[in-house]
JSON list of C-alpha atoms in Angstrom, two decimals:
[
{"chain": "X", "resi": 1, "resn": "MET", "atom": "CA", "xyz": [60.95, -20.10, -25.47]},
{"chain": "X", "resi": 2, "resn": "PRO", "atom": "CA", "xyz": [64.54, -20.30, -27.18]},
{"chain": "X", "resi": 3, "resn": "ILE", "atom": "CA", "xyz": [64.78, -22.69, -29.81]},
{"chain": "X", "resi": 4, "resn": "ILE", "atom": "CA", "xyz": [67.81, -24.68, -30.57]},
{"chain": "X", "resi": 5, "resn": "ALA", "atom": "CA", "xyz": [69.33, -26.12, -33.74]},
{"chain": "X", "resi": 6, "resn": "ALA", "atom": "CA", "xyz": [70.53, -29.65, -33.93]},
{"chain": "X", "resi": 7, "resn": "LEU", "atom": "CA", "xyz": [72.69, -29.25, -36.97]},
{"chain": "X", "resi": 8, "resn": "LYS", "atom": "CA", "xyz": [74.64, -32.34, -38.88]},
{"chain": "X", "resi": 9, "resn": "GLY", "atom": "CA", "xyz": [75.97, -32.33, -42.35]},
{"chain": "X", "resi": 10, "resn": "HIS", "atom": "CA", "xyz": [75.30, -29.57, -44.78]},
{"chain": "X", "resi": 11, "resn": "VAL", "atom": "CA", "xyz": [73.37, -26.42, -43.83]},
{"chain": "X", "resi": 12, "resn": "ILE", "atom": "CA", "xyz": [72.68, -24.51, -47.41]},
{"chain": "X", "resi": 13, "resn": "THR", "atom": "CA", "xyz": [71.18, -21.58, -48.17]},
{"chain": "X", "resi": 14, "resn": "GLY", "atom": "CA", "xyz": [67.40, -21.90, -47.15]},
{"chain": "X", "resi": 15, "resn": "GLY", "atom": "CA", "xyz": [68.34, -24.19, -44.26]},
{"chain": "X", "resi": 16, "resn": "PHE", "atom": "CA", "xyz": [71.10, -21.87, -43.35]},
{"chain": "X", "resi": 17, "resn": "GLU", "atom": "CA", "xyz": [68.67, -19.14, -43.11]},
{"chain": "X", "resi": 18, "resn": "LEU", "atom": "CA", "xyz": [66.15, -21.23, -41.22]},
{"chain": "X", "resi": 19, "resn": "ALA", "atom": "CA", "xyz": [69.15, -22.16, -39.01]},
{"chain": "X", "resi": 20, "resn": "LEU", "atom": "CA", "xyz": [69.84, -18.57, -38.05]},
{"chain": "X", "resi": 21, "resn": "ALA", "atom": "CA", "xyz": [66.08, -18.24, -36.99]},
{"chain": "X", "resi": 22, "resn": "CYS", "atom": "CA", "xyz": [67.21, -20.37, -34.13]},
{"chain": "X", "resi": 23, "resn": "ASP", "atom": "CA", "xyz": [68.58, -19.15, -30.94]},
{"chain": "X", "resi": 24, "resn": "ILE", "atom": "CA", "xyz": [71.21, -21.94, -30.34]},
{"chain": "X", "resi": 25, "resn": "LEU", "atom": "CA", "xyz": [73.41, -23.71, -32.75]},
{"chain": "X", "resi": 26, "resn": "ILE", "atom": "CA", "xyz": [74.74, -27.22, -32.01]},
{"chain": "X", "resi": 27, "resn": "GLY", "atom": "CA", "xyz": [76.68, -28.62, -34.43]},
{"chain": "X", "resi": 28, "resn": "ASP", "atom": "CA", "xyz": [78.94, -31.76, -34.98]},
{"chain": "X", "resi": 29, "resn": "THR", "atom": "CA", "xyz": [82.39, -31.88, -36.94]},
{"chain": "X", "resi": 30, "resn": "THR", "atom": "CA", "xyz": [80.27, -32.80, -40.40]},
{"chain": "X", "resi": 31, "resn": "THR", "atom": "CA", "xyz": [78.64, -29.54, -39.90]},
{"chain": "X", "resi": 32, "resn": "THR", "atom": "CA", "xyz": [79.26, -27.15, -42.86]},
{"chain": "X", "resi": 33, "resn": "PHE", "atom": "CA", "xyz": [77.48, -23.61, -43.94]},
{"chain": "X", "resi": 34, "resn": "ARG", "atom": "CA", "xyz": [77.13, -22.63, -47.54]},
{"chain": "X", "resi": 35, "resn": "ASP", "atom": "CA", "xyz": [75.38, -19.45, -48.56]},
{"chain": "X", "resi": 36, "resn": "THR", "atom": "CA", "xyz": [74.98, -20.37, -52.53]},
{"chain": "X", "resi": 37, "resn": "HIS", "atom": "CA", "xyz": [72.48, -17.10, -52.89]},
{"chain": "X", "resi": 38, "resn": "VAL", "atom": "CA", "xyz": [74.94, -15.45, -55.03]},
{"chain": "X", "resi": 39, "resn": "LYS", "atom": "CA", "xyz": [76.31, -18.49, -56.94]},
{"chain": "X", "resi": 40, "resn": "PHE", "atom": "CA", "xyz": [72.68, -18.97, -58.46]},
{"chain": "X", "resi": 41, "resn": "GLY", "atom": "CA", "xyz": [71.37, -15.23, -58.64]},
{"chain": "X", "resi": 42, "resn": "LEU", "atom": "CA", "xyz": [69.18, -15.80, -55.77]},
{"chain": "X", "resi": 43, "resn": "ALA", "atom": "CA", "xyz": [68.10, -13.12, -53.27]},
{"chain": "X", "resi": 44, "resn": "PRO", "atom": "CA", "xyz": [68.20, -13.79, -49.50]},
{"chain": "X", "resi": 45, "resn": "CYS", "atom": "CA", "xyz": [64.63, -13.31, -48.47]},
{"chain": "X", "resi": 46, "resn": "TRP", "atom": "CA", "xyz": [64.53, -14.91, -44.79]},
{"chain": "X", "resi": 47, "resn": "GLY", "atom": "CA", "xyz": [66.81, -12.76, -43.01]},
{"chain": "X", "resi": 48, "resn": "LEU", "atom": "CA", "xyz": [70.33, -14.24, -43.90]},
{"chain": "X", "resi": 49, "resn": "SER", "atom": "CA", "xyz": [72.16, -11.03, -44.81]},
{"chain": "X", "resi": 50, "resn": "GLN", "atom": "CA", "xyz": [71.20, -9.42, -41.68]},
{"chain": "X", "resi": 51, "resn": "LYS", "atom": "CA", "xyz": [71.32, -12.35, -38.96]},
{"chain": "X", "resi": 52, "resn": "LEU", "atom": "CA", "xyz": [74.66, -13.88, -40.45]},
{"chain": "X", "resi": 53, "resn": "THR", "atom": "CA", "xyz": [75.89, -10.15, -39.99]},
{"chain": "X", "resi": 54, "resn": "ARG", "atom": "CA", "xyz": [75.06, -9.69, -36.51]},
{"chain": "X", "resi": 55, "resn": "ARG", "atom": "CA", "xyz": [75.99, -13.13, -35.61]},
{"chain": "X", "resi": 56, "resn": "ILE", "atom": "CA", "xyz": [79.44, -13.20, -37.01]},
{"chain": "X", "resi": 57, "resn": "GLY", "atom": "CA", "xyz": [80.12, -9.50, -38.46]},
{"chain": "X", "resi": 58, "resn": "PRO", "atom": "CA", "xyz": [80.05, -7.92, -41.46]},
{"chain": "X", "resi": 59, "resn": "GLY", "atom": "CA", "xyz": [83.37, -8.76, -42.82]},
{"chain": "X", "resi": 60, "resn": "ARG", "atom": "CA", "xyz": [83.10, -12.33, -42.26]},
{"chain": "X", "resi": 61, "resn": "ALA", "atom": "CA", "xyz": [79.49, -12.63, -43.64]},
{"chain": "X", "resi": 62, "resn": "LYS", "atom": "CA", "xyz": [80.80, -11.10, -46.79]},
{"chain": "X", "resi": 63, "resn": "ILE", "atom": "CA", "xyz": [83.43, -13.85, -46.96]},
{"chain": "X", "resi": 64, "resn": "VAL", "atom": "CA", "xyz": [80.58, -16.25, -46.29]},
{"chain": "X", "resi": 65, "resn": "SER", "atom": "CA", "xyz": [78.01, -14.96, -48.73]},
{"chain": "X", "resi": 66, "resn": "PHE", "atom": "CA", "xyz": [80.03, -13.53, -51.50]},
{"chain": "X", "resi": 67, "resn": "THR", "atom": "CA", "xyz": [82.33, -16.42, -51.83]},
{"chain": "X", "resi": 68, "resn": "ALA", "atom": "CA", "xyz": [79.48, -18.84, -51.68]},
{"chain": "X", "resi": 69, "resn": "GLY", "atom": "CA", "xyz": [82.18, -21.41, -50.23]},
{"chain": "X", "resi": 70, "resn": "PRO", "atom": "CA", "xyz": [81.82, -23.97, -47.56]},
{"chain": "X", "resi": 71, "resn": "ILE", "atom": "CA", "xyz": [82.40, -22.88, -43.70]},
{"chain": "X", "resi": 72, "resn": "ARG", "atom": "CA", "xyz": [83.17, -26.44, -41.92]},
{"chain": "X", "resi": 73, "resn": "ALA", "atom": "CA", "xyz": [82.32, -26.75, -37.92]},
{"chain": "X", "resi": 74, "resn": "ASP", "atom": "CA", "xyz": [85.66, -25.66, -36.62]},
{"chain": "X", "resi": 75, "resn": "LYS", "atom": "CA", "xyz": [85.55, -22.38, -38.54]},
{"chain": "X", "resi": 76, "resn": "ALA", "atom": "CA", "xyz": [81.93, -21.79, -37.78]},
{"chain": "X", "resi": 77, "resn": "HIS", "atom": "CA", "xyz": [82.68, -22.36, -34.05]},
{"chain": "X", "resi": 78, "resn": "GLU", "atom": "CA", "xyz": [85.55, -20.08, -34.01]},
{"chain": "X", "resi": 79, "resn": "TRP", "atom": "CA", "xyz": [83.95, -17.19, -35.80]},
{"chain": "X", "resi": 80, "resn": "GLY", "atom": "CA", "xyz": [80.50, -17.60, -33.37]},
{"chain": "X", "resi": 81, "resn": "LEU", "atom": "CA", "xyz": [78.03, -18.97, -35.86]},
{"chain": "X", "resi": 82, "resn": "LEU", "atom": "CA", "xyz": [78.04, -22.42, -34.22]},
{"chain": "X", "resi": 83, "resn": "ASP", "atom": "CA", "xyz": [77.66, -22.14, -30.35]},
{"chain": "X", "resi": 84, "resn": "GLU", "atom": "CA", "xyz": [78.93, -25.55, -29.55]},
{"chain": "X", "resi": 85, "resn": "VAL", "atom": "CA", "xyz": [80.83, -28.49, -31.74]},
{"chain": "X", "resi": 86, "resn": "VAL", "atom": "CA", "xyz": [80.10, -31.69, -30.25]},
{"chain": "X", "resi": 87, "resn": "ASP", "atom": "CA", "xyz": [82.01, -35.01, -31.05]},
{"chain": "X", "resi": 88, "resn": "SER", "atom": "CA", "xyz": [79.89, -37.35, -32.61]},
{"chain": "X", "resi": 89, "resn": "SER", "atom": "CA", "xyz": [82.46, -40.12, -33.06]},
{"chain": "X", "resi": 90, "resn": "GLN", "atom": "CA", "xyz": [81.25, -42.03, -30.53]},
{"chain": "X", "resi": 91, "resn": "SER", "atom": "CA", "xyz": [77.18, -41.69, -31.07]},
{"chain": "X", "resi": 92, "resn": "LYS", "atom": "CA", "xyz": [75.20, -40.80, -34.45]},
{"chain": "X", "resi": 93, "resn": "ASP", "atom": "CA", "xyz": [72.80, -38.93, -32.01]},
{"chain": "X", "resi": 94, "resn": "ALA", "atom": "CA", "xyz": [75.39, -36.88, -30.18]},
{"chain": "X", "resi": 95, "resn": "VAL", "atom": "CA", "xyz": [74.11, -33.41, -31.65]},
{"chain": "X", "resi": 96, "resn": "LEU", "atom": "CA", "xyz": [70.74, -34.05, -30.94]},
{"chain": "X", "resi": 97, "resn": "ASP", "atom": "CA", "xyz": [71.50, -35.72, -27.51]},
{"chain": "X", "resi": 98, "resn": "ARG", "atom": "CA", "xyz": [73.41, -32.34, -26.31]},
{"chain": "X", "resi": 99, "resn": "ALA", "atom": "CA", "xyz": [70.37, -30.07, -27.98]},
{"chain": "X", "resi": 100, "resn": "ILE", "atom": "CA", "xyz": [67.97, -32.19, -25.62]},
{"chain": "X", "resi": 101, "resn": "GLU", "atom": "CA", "xyz": [70.42, -31.78, -22.62]},
{"chain": "X", "resi": 102, "resn": "LEU", "atom": "CA", "xyz": [70.40, -28.01, -23.33]},
{"chain": "X", "resi": 103, "resn": "ALA", "atom": "CA", "xyz": [66.63, -28.02, -23.67]},
{"chain": "X", "resi": 104, "resn": "ASP", "atom": "CA", "xyz": [66.26, -29.75, -20.44]},
{"chain": "X", "resi": 105, "resn": "ALA", "atom": "CA", "xyz": [68.72, -27.58, -18.55]},
{"chain": "X", "resi": 106, "resn": "ILE", "atom": "CA", "xyz": [66.60, -24.33, -19.83]},
{"chain": "X", "resi": 107, "resn": "ALA", "atom": "CA", "xyz": [62.97, -26.09, -19.08]},
{"chain": "X", "resi": 108, "resn": "THR", "atom": "CA", "xyz": [64.25, -26.52, -15.59]},
{"chain": "X", "resi": 109, "resn": "ASN", "atom": "CA", "xyz": [64.25, -22.73, -15.08]},
{"chain": "X", "resi": 110, "resn": "ASN", "atom": "CA", "xyz": [61.32, -20.27, -14.76]},
{"chain": "X", "resi": 111, "resn": "SER", "atom": "CA", "xyz": [59.63, -20.22, -18.18]},
{"chain": "X", "resi": 112, "resn": "LEU", "atom": "CA", "xyz": [58.46, -16.63, -17.62]},
{"chain": "X", "resi": 113, "resn": "MET", "atom": "CA", "xyz": [62.02, -15.44, -17.24]},
{"chain": "X", "resi": 114, "resn": "VAL", "atom": "CA", "xyz": [63.54, -17.53, -19.77]},
{"chain": "X", "resi": 115, "resn": "ARG", "atom": "CA", "xyz": [60.96, -15.89, -22.37]},
{"chain": "X", "resi": 116, "resn": "ARG", "atom": "CA", "xyz": [61.65, -12.46, -20.61]},
{"chain": "X", "resi": 117, "resn": "TYR", "atom": "CA", "xyz": [65.41, -12.67, -20.61]},
{"chain": "X", "resi": 118, "resn": "LYS", "atom": "CA", "xyz": [65.28, -14.01, -24.52]},
{"chain": "X", "resi": 119, "resn": "ARG", "atom": "CA", "xyz": [63.61, -10.46, -25.01]},
{"chain": "X", "resi": 120, "resn": "ALA", "atom": "CA", "xyz": [66.03, -8.52, -23.15]},
{"chain": "X", "resi": 121, "resn": "ILE", "atom": "CA", "xyz": [68.78, -9.93, -25.11]},
{"chain": "X", "resi": 122, "resn": "GLU", "atom": "CA", "xyz": [67.14, -9.97, -28.66]},
{"chain": "X", "resi": 123, "resn": "GLU", "atom": "CA", "xyz": [65.99, -6.40, -28.16]},
{"chain": "X", "resi": 124, "resn": "GLY", "atom": "CA", "xyz": [69.24, -5.08, -26.52]},
{"chain": "X", "resi": 125, "resn": "THR", "atom": "CA", "xyz": [71.27, -6.70, -29.34]},
{"chain": "X", "resi": 126, "resn": "GLY", "atom": "CA", "xyz": [69.81, -3.96, -31.68]},
{"chain": "X", "resi": 127, "resn": "MET", "atom": "CA", "xyz": [70.16, -1.28, -29.80]},
{"chain": "X", "resi": 128, "resn": "GLU", "atom": "CA", "xyz": [73.69, 0.97, -28.62]},
{"chain": "X", "resi": 129, "resn": "TYR", "atom": "CA", "xyz": [75.06, -0.63, -25.49]},
{"chain": "X", "resi": 130, "resn": "HIS", "atom": "CA", "xyz": [73.48, 2.09, -23.11]},
{"chain": "X", "resi": 131, "resn": "LYS", "atom": "CA", "xyz": [70.30, 1.87, -24.63]},
{"chain": "X", "resi": 132, "resn": "GLY", "atom": "CA", "xyz": [70.39, -1.63, -24.41]},
{"chain": "X", "resi": 133, "resn": "LEU", "atom": "CA", "xyz": [71.49, -1.64, -20.83]},
{"chain": "X", "resi": 134, "resn": "GLN", "atom": "CA", "xyz": [68.18, 1.16, -20.25]},
{"chain": "X", "resi": 135, "resn": "ARG", "atom": "CA", "xyz": [66.12, -1.44, -21.86]},
{"chain": "X", "resi": 136, "resn": "GLU", "atom": "CA", "xyz": [67.05, -4.15, -19.59]},
{"chain": "X", "resi": 137, "resn": "ARG", "atom": "CA", "xyz": [66.23, -2.08, -16.46]},
{"chain": "X", "resi": 138, "resn": "GLU", "atom": "CA", "xyz": [62.83, -1.25, -18.16]},
{"chain": "X", "resi": 139, "resn": "LEU", "atom": "CA", "xyz": [62.14, -4.69, -18.51]},
{"chain": "X", "resi": 140, "resn": "GLY", "atom": "CA", "xyz": [63.52, -6.07, -15.19]},
{"chain": "X", "resi": 141, "resn": "LEU", "atom": "CA", "xyz": [61.47, -3.26, -13.44]},
{"chain": "X", "resi": 142, "resn": "ALA", "atom": "CA", "xyz": [58.39, -4.62, -15.19]},
{"chain": "X", "resi": 143, "resn": "HIS", "atom": "CA", "xyz": [59.18, -8.09, -14.27]},
{"chain": "X", "resi": 144, "resn": "TYR", "atom": "CA", "xyz": [59.48, -7.41, -10.85]},
{"chain": "X", "resi": 145, "resn": "LEU", "atom": "CA", "xyz": [56.60, -4.71, -10.51]},
{"chain": "X", "resi": 146, "resn": "GLU", "atom": "CA", "xyz": [54.25, -7.52, -11.91]},
{"chain": "X", "resi": 147, "resn": "ILE", "atom": "CA", "xyz": [55.63, -10.66, -9.75]},
{"chain": "X", "resi": 148, "resn": "VAL", "atom": "CA", "xyz": [56.04, -8.72, -6.34]},
{"chain": "X", "resi": 149, "resn": "GLY", "atom": "CA", "xyz": [52.21, -9.11, -5.90]},
{"chain": "X", "resi": 150, "resn": "ASP", "atom": "CA", "xyz": [52.36, -12.19, -3.85]},
{"chain": "X", "resi": 151, "resn": "GLY", "atom": "CA", "xyz": [56.08, -12.36, -3.13]},
{"chain": "X", "resi": 152, "resn": "SER", "atom": "CA", "xyz": [56.32, -16.15, -4.18]},
{"chain": "X", "resi": 153, "resn": "THR", "atom": "CA", "xyz": [59.41, -15.53, -6.27]},
{"chain": "X", "resi": 154, "resn": "PHE", "atom": "CA", "xyz": [61.19, -13.61, -3.38]},
{"chain": "X", "resi": 155, "resn": "GLU", "atom": "CA", "xyz": [60.50, -16.76, -1.22]},
{"chain": "X", "resi": 156, "resn": "ASP", "atom": "CA", "xyz": [61.34, -19.27, -3.95]},
{"chain": "X", "resi": 157, "resn": "ALA", "atom": "CA", "xyz": [64.65, -17.77, -4.38]},
{"chain": "X", "resi": 158, "resn": "LYS", "atom": "CA", "xyz": [65.39, -17.38, -0.42]},
{"chain": "X", "resi": 159, "resn": "GLU", "atom": "CA", "xyz": [64.84, -21.07, -0.11]},
{"chain": "X", "resi": 160, "resn": "TYR", "atom": "CA", "xyz": [66.93, -22.06, -2.99]},
{"chain": "X", "resi": 161, "resn": "VAL", "atom": "CA", "xyz": [69.68, -20.03, -1.34]},
{"chain": "X", "resi": 162, "resn": "LYS", "atom": "CA", "xyz": [69.36, -21.66, 2.24]},
{"chain": "X", "resi": 163, "resn": "GLY", "atom": "CA", "xyz": [67.71, -24.91, 1.15]},
{"chain": "X", "resi": 164, "resn": "SER", "atom": "CA", "xyz": [69.28, -28.35, 0.50]},
{"chain": "X", "resi": 165, "resn": "SER", "atom": "CA", "xyz": [67.79, -28.22, -2.88]},
{"chain": "X", "resi": 166, "resn": "ARG", "atom": "CA", "xyz": [70.63, -26.11, -3.82]},
{"chain": "X", "resi": 167, "resn": "PRO", "atom": "CA", "xyz": [73.65, -27.96, -5.66]},
{"chain": "X", "resi": 168, "resn": "ARG", "atom": "CA", "xyz": [76.70, -27.65, -3.17]},
{"chain": "X", "resi": 169, "resn": "MET", "atom": "CA", "xyz": [80.13, -28.05, -3.78]},
{"chain": "X", "resi": 170, "resn": "THR", "atom": "CA", "xyz": [81.84, -30.96, -1.47]},
{"chain": "X", "resi": 171, "resn": "SER", "atom": "CA", "xyz": [85.29, -30.28, -0.69]},
{"chain": "X", "resi": 172, "resn": "LYS", "atom": "CA", "xyz": [88.25, -32.47, -1.49]},
{"chain": "X", "resi": 173, "resn": "LEU", "atom": "CA", "xyz": [90.53, -31.62, 1.16]}
]
């Protein structure tokens, strides 16, 4: 299942590496990232050099890691390090509330498909684009071959499309 990080304040070195192990990073305006490995002569061992590079690109990862300087929430969001920045001026729990809201939204979906979709994203990200597409098709075919047995998934989808449980827009005209 996806792991959502609710981040406030300083996210430094080991905490930075732990945050990068998460699937979705939510922060507020106080969130600041800092990689201090080079400042103290430490080697990253929990994946920061690889995960940060994949998340924000090699040039930006080098800026973050080689300078040991802070990256504030607005820049982190602009660079794709933070997935969302929430306004916590009205509530000290705004970051956590948003993380729970996302978790609830994810939990309403088919958990098997969420896990498989996550796998397709993770495996495909490490491949060339065309190989990632091929892997997605392979995983998709394996999924459909497994679930077609009783046909329930397709029946559920048909009911959703035609049923009253589907959210509908109301016209303002």
